[in-house]
Every structure is written in C-alpha cells, then in structure tokens.
XYZ file of N, CA and C in Angstrom:
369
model
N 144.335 102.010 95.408
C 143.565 102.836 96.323
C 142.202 102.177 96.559
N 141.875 101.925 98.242
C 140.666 101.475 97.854
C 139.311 102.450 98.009
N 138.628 102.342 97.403
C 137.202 103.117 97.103
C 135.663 102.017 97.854
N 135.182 102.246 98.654
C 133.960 102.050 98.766
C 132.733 102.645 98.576
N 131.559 101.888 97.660
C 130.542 103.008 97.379
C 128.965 102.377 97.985
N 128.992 103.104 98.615
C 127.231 102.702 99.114
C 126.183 102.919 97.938
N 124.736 102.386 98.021
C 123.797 102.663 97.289
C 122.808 101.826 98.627
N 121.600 102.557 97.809
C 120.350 101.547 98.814
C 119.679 102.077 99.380
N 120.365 103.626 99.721
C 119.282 104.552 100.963
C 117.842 104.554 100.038
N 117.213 105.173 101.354
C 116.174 106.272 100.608
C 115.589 106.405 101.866
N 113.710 107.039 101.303
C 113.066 106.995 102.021
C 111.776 105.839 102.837
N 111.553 105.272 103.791
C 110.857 104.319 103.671
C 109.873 104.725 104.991
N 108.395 103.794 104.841
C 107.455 104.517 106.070
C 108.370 103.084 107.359
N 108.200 103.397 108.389
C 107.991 102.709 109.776
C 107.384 101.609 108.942
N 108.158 100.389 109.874
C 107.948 99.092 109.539
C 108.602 98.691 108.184
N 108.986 99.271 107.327
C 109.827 98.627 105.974
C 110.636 98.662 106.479
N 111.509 97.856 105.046
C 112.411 97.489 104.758
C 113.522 98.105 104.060
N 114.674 98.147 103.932
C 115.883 98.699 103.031
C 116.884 97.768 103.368
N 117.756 97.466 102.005
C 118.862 97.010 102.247
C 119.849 97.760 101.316
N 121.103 98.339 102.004
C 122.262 98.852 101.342
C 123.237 97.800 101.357
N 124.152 98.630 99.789
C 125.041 97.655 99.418
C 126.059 98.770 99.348
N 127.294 97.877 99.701
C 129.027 98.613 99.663
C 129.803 97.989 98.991
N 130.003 98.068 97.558
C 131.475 97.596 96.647
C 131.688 98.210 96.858
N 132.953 97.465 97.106
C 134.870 97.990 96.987
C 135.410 97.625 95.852
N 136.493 98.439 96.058
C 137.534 98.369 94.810
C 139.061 99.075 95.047
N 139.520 98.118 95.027
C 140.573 98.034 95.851
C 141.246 97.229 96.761
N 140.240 96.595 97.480
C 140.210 95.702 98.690
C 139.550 94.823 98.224
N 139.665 93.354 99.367
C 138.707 92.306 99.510
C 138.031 91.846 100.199
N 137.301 92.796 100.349
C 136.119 92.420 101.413
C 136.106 91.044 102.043
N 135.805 90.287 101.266
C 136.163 88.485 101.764
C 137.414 88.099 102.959
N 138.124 89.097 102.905
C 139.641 88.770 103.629
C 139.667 90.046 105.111
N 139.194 90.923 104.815
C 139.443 92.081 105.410
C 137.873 92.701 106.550
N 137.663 92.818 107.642
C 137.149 93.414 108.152
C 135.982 93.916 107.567
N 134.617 94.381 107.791
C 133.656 95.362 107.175
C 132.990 95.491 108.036
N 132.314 97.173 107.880
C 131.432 97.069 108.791
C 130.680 98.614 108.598
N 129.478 98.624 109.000
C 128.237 99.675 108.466
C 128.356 100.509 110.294
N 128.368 101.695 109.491
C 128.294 102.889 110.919
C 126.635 103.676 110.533
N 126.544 104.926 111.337
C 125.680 105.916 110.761
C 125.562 106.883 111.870
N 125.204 108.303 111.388
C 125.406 109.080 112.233
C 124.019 110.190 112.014
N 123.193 110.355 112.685
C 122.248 110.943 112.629
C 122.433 112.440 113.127
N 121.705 113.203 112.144
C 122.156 114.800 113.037
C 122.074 114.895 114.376
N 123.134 115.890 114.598
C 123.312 116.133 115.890
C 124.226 115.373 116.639
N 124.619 113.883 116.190
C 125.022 112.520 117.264
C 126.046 112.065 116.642
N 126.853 111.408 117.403
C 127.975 111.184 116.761
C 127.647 110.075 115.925
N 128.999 109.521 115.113
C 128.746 108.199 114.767
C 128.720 107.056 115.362
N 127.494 106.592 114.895
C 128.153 104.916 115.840
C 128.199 103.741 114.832
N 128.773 102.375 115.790
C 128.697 101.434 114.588
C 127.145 100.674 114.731
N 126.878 99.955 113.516
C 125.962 98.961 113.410
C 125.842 97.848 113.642
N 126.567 97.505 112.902
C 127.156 95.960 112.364
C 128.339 95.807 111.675
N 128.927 94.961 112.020
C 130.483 94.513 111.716
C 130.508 92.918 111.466
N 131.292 92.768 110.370
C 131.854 91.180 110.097
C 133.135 90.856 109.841
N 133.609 90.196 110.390
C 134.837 89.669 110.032
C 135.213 89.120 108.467
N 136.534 89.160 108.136
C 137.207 89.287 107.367
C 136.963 87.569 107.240
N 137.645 86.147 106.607
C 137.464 85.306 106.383
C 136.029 84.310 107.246
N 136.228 84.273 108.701
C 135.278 83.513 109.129
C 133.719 84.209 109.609
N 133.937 85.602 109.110
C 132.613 86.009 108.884
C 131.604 86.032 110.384
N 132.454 86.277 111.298
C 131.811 86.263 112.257
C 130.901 88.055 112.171
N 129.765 88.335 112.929
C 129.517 89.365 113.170
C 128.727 89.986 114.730
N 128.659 91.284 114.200
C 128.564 91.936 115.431
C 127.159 92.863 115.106
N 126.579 93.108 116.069
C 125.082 94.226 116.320
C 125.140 94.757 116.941
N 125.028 96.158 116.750
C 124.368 97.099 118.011
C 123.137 96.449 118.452
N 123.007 96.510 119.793
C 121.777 96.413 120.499
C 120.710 96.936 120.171
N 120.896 98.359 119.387
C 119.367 99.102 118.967
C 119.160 98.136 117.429
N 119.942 97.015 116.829
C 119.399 96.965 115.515
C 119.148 95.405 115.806
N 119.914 94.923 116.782
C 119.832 92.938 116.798
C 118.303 92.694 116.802
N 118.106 91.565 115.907
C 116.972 90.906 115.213
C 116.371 91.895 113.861
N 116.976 92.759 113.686
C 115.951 93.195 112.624
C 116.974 93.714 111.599
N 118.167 93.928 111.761
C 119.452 94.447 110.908
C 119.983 93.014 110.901
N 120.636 92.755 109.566
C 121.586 91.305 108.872
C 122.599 92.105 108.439
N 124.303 91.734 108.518
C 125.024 91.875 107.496
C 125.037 90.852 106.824
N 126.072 91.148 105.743
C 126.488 89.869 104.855
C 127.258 90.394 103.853
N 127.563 89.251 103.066
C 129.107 89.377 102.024
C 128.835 88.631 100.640
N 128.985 89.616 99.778
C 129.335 88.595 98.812
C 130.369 88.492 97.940
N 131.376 87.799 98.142
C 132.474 87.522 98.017
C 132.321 87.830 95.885
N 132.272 87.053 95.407
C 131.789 87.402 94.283
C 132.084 88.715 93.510
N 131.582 89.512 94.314
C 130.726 90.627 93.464
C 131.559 91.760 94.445
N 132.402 91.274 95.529
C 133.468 92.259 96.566
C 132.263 93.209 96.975
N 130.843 92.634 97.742
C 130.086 93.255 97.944
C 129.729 93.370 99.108
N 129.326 93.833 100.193
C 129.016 93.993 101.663
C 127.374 94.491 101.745
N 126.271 93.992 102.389
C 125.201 94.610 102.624
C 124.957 94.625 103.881
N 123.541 95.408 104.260
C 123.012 95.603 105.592
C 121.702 95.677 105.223
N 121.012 94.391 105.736
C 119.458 94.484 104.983
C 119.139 95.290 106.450
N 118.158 95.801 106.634
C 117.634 96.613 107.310
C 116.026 96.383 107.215
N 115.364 95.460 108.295
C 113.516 95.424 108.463
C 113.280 96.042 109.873
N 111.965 96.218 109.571
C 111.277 96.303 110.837
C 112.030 97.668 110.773
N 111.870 98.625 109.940
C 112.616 99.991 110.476
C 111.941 100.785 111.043
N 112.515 101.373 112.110
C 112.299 102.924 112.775
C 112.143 104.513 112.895
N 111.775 105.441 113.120
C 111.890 106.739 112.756
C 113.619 106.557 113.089
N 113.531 106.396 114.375
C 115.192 106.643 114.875
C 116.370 105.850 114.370
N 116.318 104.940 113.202
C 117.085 104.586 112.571
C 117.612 105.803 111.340
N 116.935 106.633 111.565
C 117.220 107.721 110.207
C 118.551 108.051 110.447
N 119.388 108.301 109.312
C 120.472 108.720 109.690
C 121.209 108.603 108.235
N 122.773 109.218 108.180
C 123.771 108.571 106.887
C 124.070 107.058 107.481
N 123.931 106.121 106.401
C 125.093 105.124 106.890
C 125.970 105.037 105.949
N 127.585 104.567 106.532
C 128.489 104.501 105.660
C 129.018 103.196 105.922
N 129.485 102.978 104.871
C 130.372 101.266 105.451
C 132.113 101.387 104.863
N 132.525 100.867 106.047
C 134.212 101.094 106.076
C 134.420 99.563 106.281
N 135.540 99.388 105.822
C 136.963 98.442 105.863
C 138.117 98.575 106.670
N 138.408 97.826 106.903
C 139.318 97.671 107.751
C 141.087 97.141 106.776
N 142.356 97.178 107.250
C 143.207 96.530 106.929
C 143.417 94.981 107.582
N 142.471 94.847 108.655
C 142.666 93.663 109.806
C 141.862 93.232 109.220
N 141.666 91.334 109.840
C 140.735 90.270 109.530
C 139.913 90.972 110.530
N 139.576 91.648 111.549
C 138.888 91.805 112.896
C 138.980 93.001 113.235
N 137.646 93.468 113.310
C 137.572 95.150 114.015
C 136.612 95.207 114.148
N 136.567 95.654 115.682
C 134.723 95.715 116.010
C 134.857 97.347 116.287
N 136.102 98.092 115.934
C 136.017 99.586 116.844
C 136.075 100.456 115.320
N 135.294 101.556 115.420
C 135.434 102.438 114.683
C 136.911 103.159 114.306
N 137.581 102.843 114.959
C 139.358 103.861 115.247
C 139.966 102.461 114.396
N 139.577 101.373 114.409
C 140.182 100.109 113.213
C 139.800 100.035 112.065
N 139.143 101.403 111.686
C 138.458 100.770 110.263
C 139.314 102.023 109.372
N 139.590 101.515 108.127
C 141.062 102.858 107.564
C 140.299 103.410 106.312
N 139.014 102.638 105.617
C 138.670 103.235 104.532
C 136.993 103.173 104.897
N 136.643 104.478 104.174
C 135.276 105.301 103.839
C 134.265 105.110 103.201
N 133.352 104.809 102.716
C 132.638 105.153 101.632
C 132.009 106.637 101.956
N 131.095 107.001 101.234
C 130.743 108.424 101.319
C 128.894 108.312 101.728
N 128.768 107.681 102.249
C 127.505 107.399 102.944
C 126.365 107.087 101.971
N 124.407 107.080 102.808
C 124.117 107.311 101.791
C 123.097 107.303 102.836
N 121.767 108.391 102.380
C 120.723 108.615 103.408
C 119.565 107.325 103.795
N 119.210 107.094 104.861
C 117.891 106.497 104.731
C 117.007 107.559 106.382
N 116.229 107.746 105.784
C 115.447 108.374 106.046
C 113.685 107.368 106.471
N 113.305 107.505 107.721
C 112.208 106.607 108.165
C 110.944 107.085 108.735
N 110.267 107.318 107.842
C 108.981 108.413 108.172
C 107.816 108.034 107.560
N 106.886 108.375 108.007
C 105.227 108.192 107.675
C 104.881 109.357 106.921
C-alpha cells in the first residue's frame, strides 16, 4: 500500500521561505510520476508542480514559476517543493500525490494522497 506523508508547512511572513517534503512508502518516487497540488479555502484544488518519473522533467503553475523548485531524492524516496519569495495568496493545504505512470501533468492521473499539510503566509 502506498502511503505518502508531507511535513514542512507552517507559518511564514511574505517574502520567506518554506520547503515541504513527501516520503513514500510503498512506491518509488524515482520511477513514478510526483507532484504537489493545494487548495485554499473556498477554491478548488489546483496543481503546482509536477515531475516526472525517471527523466525528471518538470512542470509550474504560472502563479509559482521562478520562485517554487521541485525535486527528488531518490535515496531517501523523498519529493520536495522548496517554496521562496512567498505570498499571502500562496496560503493554502498542499498535498503531494503519485502517480502509477512515468508522466502526469493532470490531477485525474495521480492515484495516491498524502494528507496535506498547512502553510499559511502572513505578516
């Protein structure tokens, strides 16, 4: 069964920094799809950032390119999303899901959960 667990939220003022991390267990991140969503009250979910499964290609929302990184560490079956230069309107849960595919840039391709984790962006 695979299990993904976020850590990393919190609270931070405008202009910091946060980076969350997603082990799995179960899966291999290294081989398989990943990718960080978040859904702020009221709004649906959307995605963030997405990377591919072996050649590690990735993907940005437009509201995060230049200031959001994914990355992998194979190692440790670990997935992050450093997060600078943050915003009020970045507040939100983010969760990071897996995929069964090498490739998924769509939310409806991704088959496993983690259970989110807050970051919150305020003065």
């Amino acid at each position: 069964q695979v299990q993904l667990v976020e850590s990393g939220g919190g609270l931070v003022q405008p202009g910091g920094s946060l980076r969350l991390s997603c082990t799995a267990s179960g899966s291999t991140l290294d081989y398989y799809a990943t990718g960080w969503f978040r859904q702020a009250p009221g709004k649906a979910r959307e995605v963030v950032s997405c990377i591919t499964g072996s050649d590690g290609r990735t993907y940005y929302a437009d509201s995060v390119k230049g200031r959001f990184a994914i990355s992998r560490d194979n190692a440790k079956n670990t997935a992050y999303l450093q997060m600078n230069s943050l915003k009020p309107e970045d507040t939100a849960v983010y969760s990071c899901a897996t995929s069964r595919t090498v490739v998924a840039w769509w939310e409806y391709e991704y088959d496993y959960w983690g259970q989110g984790t807050q970051v919150t962006v305020s003065s």
